[in-house]
Amino acid sequence: MTTPYALQVDSVAKAFGGNRVLEKVGFSIRPGEIVGLLGPNGSGKSTLLNTITGFESIDAGTVRFEGRRIDSLNAHRIVQAGIARTFQLPSMPRKMSVAEVAMAASTEHHGVWENLFGSRAAGLAETRARARAGALMDQLLLTPVRDLSAAAISGGQKKLLGIVCALMAQPRMLMLDEPTAGVHPNLRSDIVRALQRLNDAGMTIVIVEHDMHFIREVCHRCIVLDRGHIVADCRPDELASNERVLQAYLGGAAAKPAGGATATPVLRMGAA
Ligand code: ADP
Ligand code: MG
C-alpha cells in the first residue's frame, strides 16, 4: 500500500433531484481505525455509506480504498476490493434458513470455483465457506437459530446475520449502518466484543450509530454529518462539548445545556 490510508473520500457530492444530500464531503480513515459516523436523521449517513460501497453513484468527487479509485466500481466489485457493509433495515428471504443466507454471502461460490478450478477445488472452497459460516454464526450468537427461516428471526438477530454476511466476504474494511438499533441490550455487549476482536485482528471499521455508550466504548474517532456537510471530526469524548455537534442535533436553538449533560432524541448521551 503506497498510501497511509485505508479509505480516502474527497469532495464527494450527491443529490437526489433538487435535494443535495452530500456536499463536498471529505475525510480519510487509517487502517485499523474504528470510526463512528454520526448525525441527525436525514443528514446523509446512509447515503454516504451507499456511495462508498457502490449502491449509489456519486455526482462529484473521488473515493479511494487502499490508494485505488473505487468510485466507478459497482457494489460487487467493491466487495471484491475489500469493503463489506451491512444495511440499516436488513430484509431477509423467507425461504432460506439463517445458515443458508450466511453461505449464500460467501465469495467462494461452488459454481464459479467449479468452472475455474474443477469440482475438487469447488468442494474444498465450499467446505471452507461452511466452516467460516459456522464460526461466524457462533461468534455472533446465531447458532441456536441457524435452521430457522431468516425472515422469522428478531430484528436484532437480522442485524447480526447482516454482520455475518458482510464478514463472509473476508473484507479488510467493514461498514455498519446502525448495528445496534433494535438489538436487545444483552446482545449489544456481544456486538461490542465481536467488533473489538475483529479490530484487534486488523479490521478497519466504520459505524453509523446513535448510542453514545456504544460510541465511547468502540470508536477511536467520530465524524459528524449535518445536512450533508461534515461539521466535526473528533474523539468521542469531545462530542458533548463540540458546539457544531450540539448545533447539528439541537438545531438553531442550540445552547450548552446546564451541567453539560446532553440528551437529545437522536444522540443518546447517557452517563459514561
Ligand atoms: P441518514 O442515514 O443520515 O438518516 P439518509 O442518507 O438516509 O440519512 O438520507 C438523507 C437524505 O437523502 C434524506 O432527505 C432522504 O430522503 C434522501 N434520500 C436518501 N436516499 C434516497 C433515494 N434513494 N432517493 C431519494 N432521496 C433519498
Ligand atoms: Mg440512515
Coordinates of N, CA and C in Angstrom, one line a residue, residues 131-267:
A131 N -17.3 -23.9 7.1 CA -16.6 -23.7 8.4 C -16.6 -22.3 8.8
R132 N -16.4 -21.4 7.8 CA -16.4 -20.0 8.1 C -17.8 -19.5 8.6
A133 N -18.8 -19.9 7.9 CA -20.2 -19.5 8.2 C -20.5 -20.0 9.6
G134 N -20.1 -21.2 9.9 CA -20.4 -21.8 11.3 C -19.7 -21.0 12.4
A135 N -18.4 -20.7 12.1 CA -17.6 -20.0 13.1 C -18.2 -18.6 13.3
L136 N -18.6 -17.9 12.3 CA -19.2 -16.5 12.4 C -20.5 -16.6 13.1
M137 N -21.4 -17.6 12.7 CA -22.7 -17.6 13.4 C -22.5 -17.9 14.9
D138 N -21.5 -18.7 15.2 CA -21.2 -18.9 16.6 C -20.8 -17.6 17.3
Q139 N -19.9 -16.9 16.7 CA -19.3 -15.7 17.3 C -20.4 -14.6 17.4
L140 N -21.4 -14.6 16.5 CA -22.5 -13.6 16.6 C -23.8 -14.2 17.1
L141 N -23.6 -15.4 17.8 CA -24.7 -15.9 18.6 C -25.9 -16.4 17.8
L142 N -25.7 -16.8 16.6 CA -26.8 -17.2 15.7 C -26.9 -18.7 15.6
T143 N -26.0 -19.5 16.2 CA -26.1 -20.9 16.1 C -27.4 -21.5 16.5
P144 N -28.0 -21.0 17.6 CA -29.3 -21.6 18.1 C -30.4 -21.4 17.1
V145 N -30.3 -20.4 16.2 CA -31.4 -20.2 15.2 C -30.9 -20.5 13.8
R146 N -29.8 -21.2 13.6 CA -29.3 -21.4 12.3 C -30.2 -22.1 11.3
D147 N -31.1 -22.9 11.8 CA -32.0 -23.6 10.9 C -33.4 -23.0 10.7
L148 N -33.6 -21.8 11.4 CA -34.9 -21.1 11.3 C -34.9 -20.3 10.0
S149 N -36.1 -20.0 9.5 CA -36.2 -19.1 8.3 C -35.5 -17.7 8.7
A150 N -34.7 -17.2 7.8 CA -34.0 -16.0 8.1 C -35.0 -14.8 8.3
A151 N -36.2 -14.9 7.7 CA -37.2 -13.9 7.9 C -37.9 -13.9 9.2
A152 N -37.8 -15.1 9.9 CA -38.5 -15.3 11.2 C -37.7 -14.9 12.4
I153 N -36.4 -14.6 12.3 CA -35.7 -14.2 13.5 C -35.9 -12.7 13.8
S154 N -35.5 -12.4 15.1 CA -35.8 -11.0 15.5 C -35.0 -10.0 14.7
G155 N -35.5 -8.7 14.8 CA -34.8 -7.6 14.1 C -33.3 -7.5 14.5
G156 N -33.0 -7.7 15.8 CA -31.7 -7.7 16.3 C -30.8 -8.8 15.7
Q157 N -31.5 -10.0 15.6 CA -30.7 -11.2 15.0 C -30.5 -11.0 13.5
K158 N -31.4 -10.3 12.9 CA -31.2 -10.0 11.4 C -30.0 -9.0 11.3
K159 N -29.8 -8.1 12.2 CA -28.6 -7.2 12.2 C -27.4 -8.1 12.3
L160 N -27.4 -9.0 13.3 CA -26.2 -9.9 13.5 C -26.0 -10.7 12.2
L161 N -27.0 -11.2 11.6 CA -26.9 -12.0 10.4 C -26.3 -11.1 9.3
G162 N -26.7 -9.9 9.2 CA -26.1 -8.9 8.3 C -24.6 -8.8 8.5
I163 N -24.1 -8.8 9.7 CA -22.7 -8.7 10.0 C -22.0 -10.0 9.6
V164 N -22.6 -11.2 9.9 CA -22.1 -12.4 9.4 C -21.9 -12.4 7.9
C165 N -23.0 -12.0 7.2 CA -22.9 -12.0 5.7 C -21.7 -11.1 5.2
A166 N -21.6 -9.9 5.8 CA -20.5 -9.0 5.4 C -19.2 -9.7 5.7
L167 N -19.0 -10.4 6.8 CA -17.7 -11.0 7.1 C -17.4 -12.2 6.2
M168 N -18.5 -12.8 5.7 CA -18.2 -13.9 4.8 C -17.4 -13.5 3.6
A169 N -17.4 -12.2 3.2 CA -16.6 -11.8 2.1 C -15.2 -11.5 2.5
Q170 N -14.8 -11.7 3.7 CA -13.4 -11.5 4.2 C -12.9 -10.1 3.9
P171 N -13.7 -9.1 4.3 CA -13.2 -7.7 3.9 C -12.1 -7.3 4.8
R172 N -11.4 -6.2 4.4 CA -10.5 -5.5 5.2 C -11.1 -4.3 5.9
M173 N -12.2 -3.8 5.3 CA -13.0 -2.7 5.9 C -14.4 -3.1 6.0
L174 N -15.0 -2.8 7.2 CA -16.4 -3.2 7.4 C -17.2 -1.9 7.7
M175 N -18.3 -1.7 7.0 CA -19.1 -0.5 7.2 C -20.5 -1.0 7.8
L176 N -20.9 -0.5 9.0 CA -22.1 -1.0 9.6 C -23.1 0.2 9.8
D177 N -24.3 0.0 9.3 CA -25.3 1.0 9.3 C -26.3 0.7 10.5
E178 N -26.1 1.4 11.6 CA -26.9 1.3 12.8 C -27.0 -0.2 13.3
P179 N -25.8 -0.8 13.6 CA -25.8 -2.2 14.0 C -26.5 -2.5 15.3
T180 N -26.7 -1.5 16.2 CA -27.4 -1.9 17.5 C -28.8 -1.4 17.6
A181 N -29.3 -0.7 16.5 CA -30.7 -0.2 16.6 C -31.6 -1.4 16.6
G182 N -32.5 -1.4 17.6 CA -33.4 -2.5 17.7 C -32.8 -3.8 18.3
V183 N -31.6 -3.8 18.6 CA -30.9 -5.0 19.1 C -31.1 -5.0 20.7
H184 N -31.5 -6.2 21.2 CA -31.6 -6.3 22.6 C -30.4 -5.9 23.4
P185 N -30.5 -5.1 24.5 CA -29.3 -4.6 25.2 C -28.3 -5.7 25.5
N186 N -28.8 -6.9 25.8 CA -27.9 -8.0 26.2 C -27.0 -8.4 25.0
L187 N -27.5 -8.2 23.8 CA -26.7 -8.5 22.6 C -25.7 -7.5 22.3
R188 N -26.0 -6.2 22.8 CA -25.1 -5.1 22.4 C -23.7 -5.4 22.8
S189 N -23.5 -5.8 24.1 CA -22.1 -6.1 24.5 C -21.4 -7.2 23.7
D190 N -22.2 -8.1 23.2 CA -21.7 -9.2 22.4 C -21.2 -8.6 21.1
I191 N -22.0 -7.6 20.5 CA -21.5 -6.9 19.3 C -20.3 -6.1 19.5
V192 N -20.2 -5.4 20.7 CA -19.0 -4.7 21.0 C -17.8 -5.6 21.0
R193 N -18.0 -6.7 21.7 CA -16.8 -7.6 21.8 C -16.4 -8.2 20.5
A194 N -17.4 -8.5 19.7 CA -17.1 -9.1 18.3 C -16.4 -8.1 17.5
L195 N -16.8 -6.8 17.6 CA -16.2 -5.7 16.8 C -14.7 -5.5 17.3
Q196 N -14.6 -5.5 18.6 CA -13.2 -5.3 19.1 C -12.3 -6.5 18.8
R197 N -12.8 -7.7 18.7 CA -12.0 -8.8 18.3 C -11.5 -8.7 16.9
L198 N -12.5 -8.3 16.0 CA -12.2 -8.1 14.6 C -11.1 -7.0 14.4
N199 N -11.3 -5.9 15.2 CA -10.4 -4.8 15.1 C -9.0 -5.2 15.6
D200 N -8.9 -6.0 16.7 CA -7.7 -6.5 17.1 C -6.9 -7.3 16.1
A201 N -7.7 -7.9 15.2 CA -7.1 -8.7 14.1 C -6.9 -7.8 12.9
G202 N -7.1 -6.5 13.0 CA -6.7 -5.6 11.9 C -7.8 -5.0 11.1
M203 N -9.0 -5.3 11.4 CA -10.2 -4.8 10.6 C -10.4 -3.3 10.8
T204 N -10.5 -2.6 9.7 CA -10.9 -1.2 9.8 C -12.4 -1.1 9.8
I205 N -13.0 -0.3 10.7 CA -14.5 -0.3 10.8 C -15.1 1.1 10.8
V206 N -16.1 1.2 10.1 CA -16.9 2.5 10.1 C -18.3 2.1 10.6
I207 N -18.8 2.9 11.6 CA -20.1 2.5 12.2 C -21.0 3.7 12.3
V208 N -22.2 3.6 11.6 CA -23.2 4.6 11.8 C -23.9 4.3 13.1
E209 N -24.0 5.2 14.1 CA -24.5 4.8 15.4 C -25.0 6.0 16.1
H210 N -26.0 5.9 16.9 CA -26.6 7.0 17.7 C -26.3 6.8 19.2
D211 N -26.0 5.6 19.6 CA -25.9 5.3 21.0 C -24.5 5.7 21.6
M212 N -24.5 6.7 22.4 CA -23.2 7.3 22.9 C -22.4 6.3 23.7
H213 N -23.0 5.4 24.5 CA -22.3 4.4 25.3 C -21.5 3.5 24.3
F214 N -22.2 3.1 23.3 CA -21.6 2.2 22.3 C -20.4 3.0 21.6
I215 N -20.7 4.2 21.2 CA -19.6 5.0 20.5 C -18.4 5.2 21.4
R216 N -18.6 5.6 22.6 CA -17.5 5.8 23.5 C -16.7 4.5 23.7
E217 N -17.4 3.4 23.8 CA -16.8 2.1 24.1 C -16.0 1.6 22.9
V218 N -16.5 1.9 21.7 CA -16.0 1.2 20.5 C -15.1 2.1 19.6
C219 N -15.5 3.4 19.4 CA -14.9 4.2 18.4 C -13.7 4.9 18.8
H220 N -12.7 5.0 18.0 CA -11.5 5.8 18.2 C -11.7 7.3 17.8
R221 N -12.6 7.5 16.8 CA -12.8 8.8 16.3 C -14.2 8.9 15.8
C222 N -14.7 10.1 15.7 CA -16.1 10.3 15.2 C -16.1 11.4 14.1
I223 N -16.9 11.1 13.1 CA -17.1 12.1 12.1 C -18.6 12.4 12.1
V224 N -19.0 13.7 12.2 CA -20.4 14.1 12.3 C -20.9 14.8 11.1
L225 N -22.0 14.3 10.5 CA -22.6 15.0 9.4 C -23.8 15.8 9.8
D226 N -24.0 16.9 9.1 CA -25.2 17.7 9.3 C -25.6 18.2 8.0
R227 N -26.8 17.9 7.6 CA -27.3 18.3 6.3 C -26.3 18.2 5.1
G228 N -25.6 17.0 5.1 CA -24.7 16.7 4.0 C -23.3 17.3 4.1
H229 N -23.0 18.0 5.2 CA -21.7 18.6 5.4 C -21.0 17.9 6.7
I230 N -19.7 17.7 6.6 CA -19.0 17.3 7.8 C -18.8 18.5 8.8
V231 N -19.3 18.4 10.0 CA -19.2 19.5 10.9 C -18.3 19.2 12.1
A232 N -17.9 18.0 12.2 CA -16.9 17.7 13.3 C -16.2 16.4 13.0
D233 N -14.9 16.3 13.4 CA -14.1 15.1 13.2 C -13.2 15.1 14.5
C234 N -13.7 14.3 15.5 CA -13.0 14.5 16.8 C -13.1 13.2 17.6
R235 N -12.5 13.1 18.8 CA -12.6 12.0 19.6 C -14.0 11.9 20.2
P236 N -14.5 10.7 20.6 CA -15.8 10.5 21.1 C -16.0 11.4 22.4
D237 N -15.0 11.5 23.2 CA -15.2 12.3 24.5 C -15.2 13.8 24.2
E238 N -15.0 14.2 23.0 CA -15.0 15.7 22.6 C -16.4 16.1 22.1
L239 N -17.2 15.1 21.8 CA -18.5 15.3 21.1 C -19.4 16.3 21.9
A240 N -19.6 15.9 23.2 CA -20.5 16.6 24.1 C -20.2 18.1 24.2
S241 N -18.9 18.5 24.0 CA -18.6 19.9 24.2 C -18.4 20.6 22.9
N242 N -18.7 19.9 21.8 CA -18.4 20.5 20.5 C -19.7 21.3 20.0
E243 N -19.5 22.6 19.9 CA -20.6 23.5 19.6 C -21.3 23.1 18.3
R244 N -20.5 22.7 17.3 CA -21.2 22.4 16.0 C -21.9 21.1 16.0
V245 N -21.5 20.2 16.9 CA -22.3 18.9 17.1 C -23.6 19.2 17.8
L246 N -23.5 20.0 18.8 CA -24.7 20.4 19.6 C -25.7 21.1 18.6
Q247 N -25.2 22.0 17.8 CA -26.0 22.8 16.9 C -26.7 21.8 15.9
A248 N -25.9 20.8 15.4 CA -26.5 19.9 14.5 C -27.7 19.1 15.1
Y249 N -27.5 18.7 16.3 CA -28.5 17.9 17.0 C -29.7 18.7 17.5
L250 N -29.4 19.9 18.0 CA -30.4 20.7 18.6 C -31.0 21.8 17.7
G251 N -30.4 21.9 16.5 CA -30.9 22.9 15.6 C -30.6 24.3 16.0
G252 N -31.3 25.3 15.5 CA -31.0 26.7 15.7 C -31.0 27.1 17.2
A253 N -31.8 26.4 18.0 CA -31.9 26.7 19.4 C -30.8 26.1 20.2
A254 N -29.7 25.7 19.6 CA -28.6 25.0 20.3 C -28.0 26.0 21.4
A255 N -27.9 25.4 22.5 CA -27.2 26.1 23.6 C -26.7 25.0 24.5
K256 N -25.6 25.4 25.2 CA -25.0 24.3 26.0 C -25.9 24.1 27.2
P257 N -26.4 22.9 27.3 CA -27.3 22.6 28.4 C -26.6 22.8 29.8
A258 N -27.4 23.2 30.8 CA -26.8 23.4 32.1 C -26.2 22.1 32.6
G259 N -25.1 22.2 33.2 CA -24.5 21.0 33.8 C -23.7 20.2 32.7
G260 N -23.8 20.6 31.5 CA -23.0 19.9 30.4 C -23.6 18.6 29.9
A261 N -24.6 18.1 30.6 CA -25.2 16.9 30.2 C -26.1 17.1 29.0
T262 N -26.1 16.2 28.0 CA -26.9 16.4 26.8 C -27.7 15.2 26.7
A263 N -29.0 15.5 26.3 CA -29.8 14.3 26.0 C -30.8 14.8 24.9
T264 N -30.6 14.2 23.7 CA -31.5 14.5 22.6 C -32.1 13.2 22.1
P265 N -33.2 13.4 21.4 CA -33.9 12.2 21.0 C -33.1 11.3 20.0
V266 N -32.1 12.0 19.3 CA -31.4 11.2 18.3 C -30.0 10.8 18.7
L267 N -29.3 11.7 19.5 CA -27.9 11.3 20.0 C -28.1 11.0 21.5

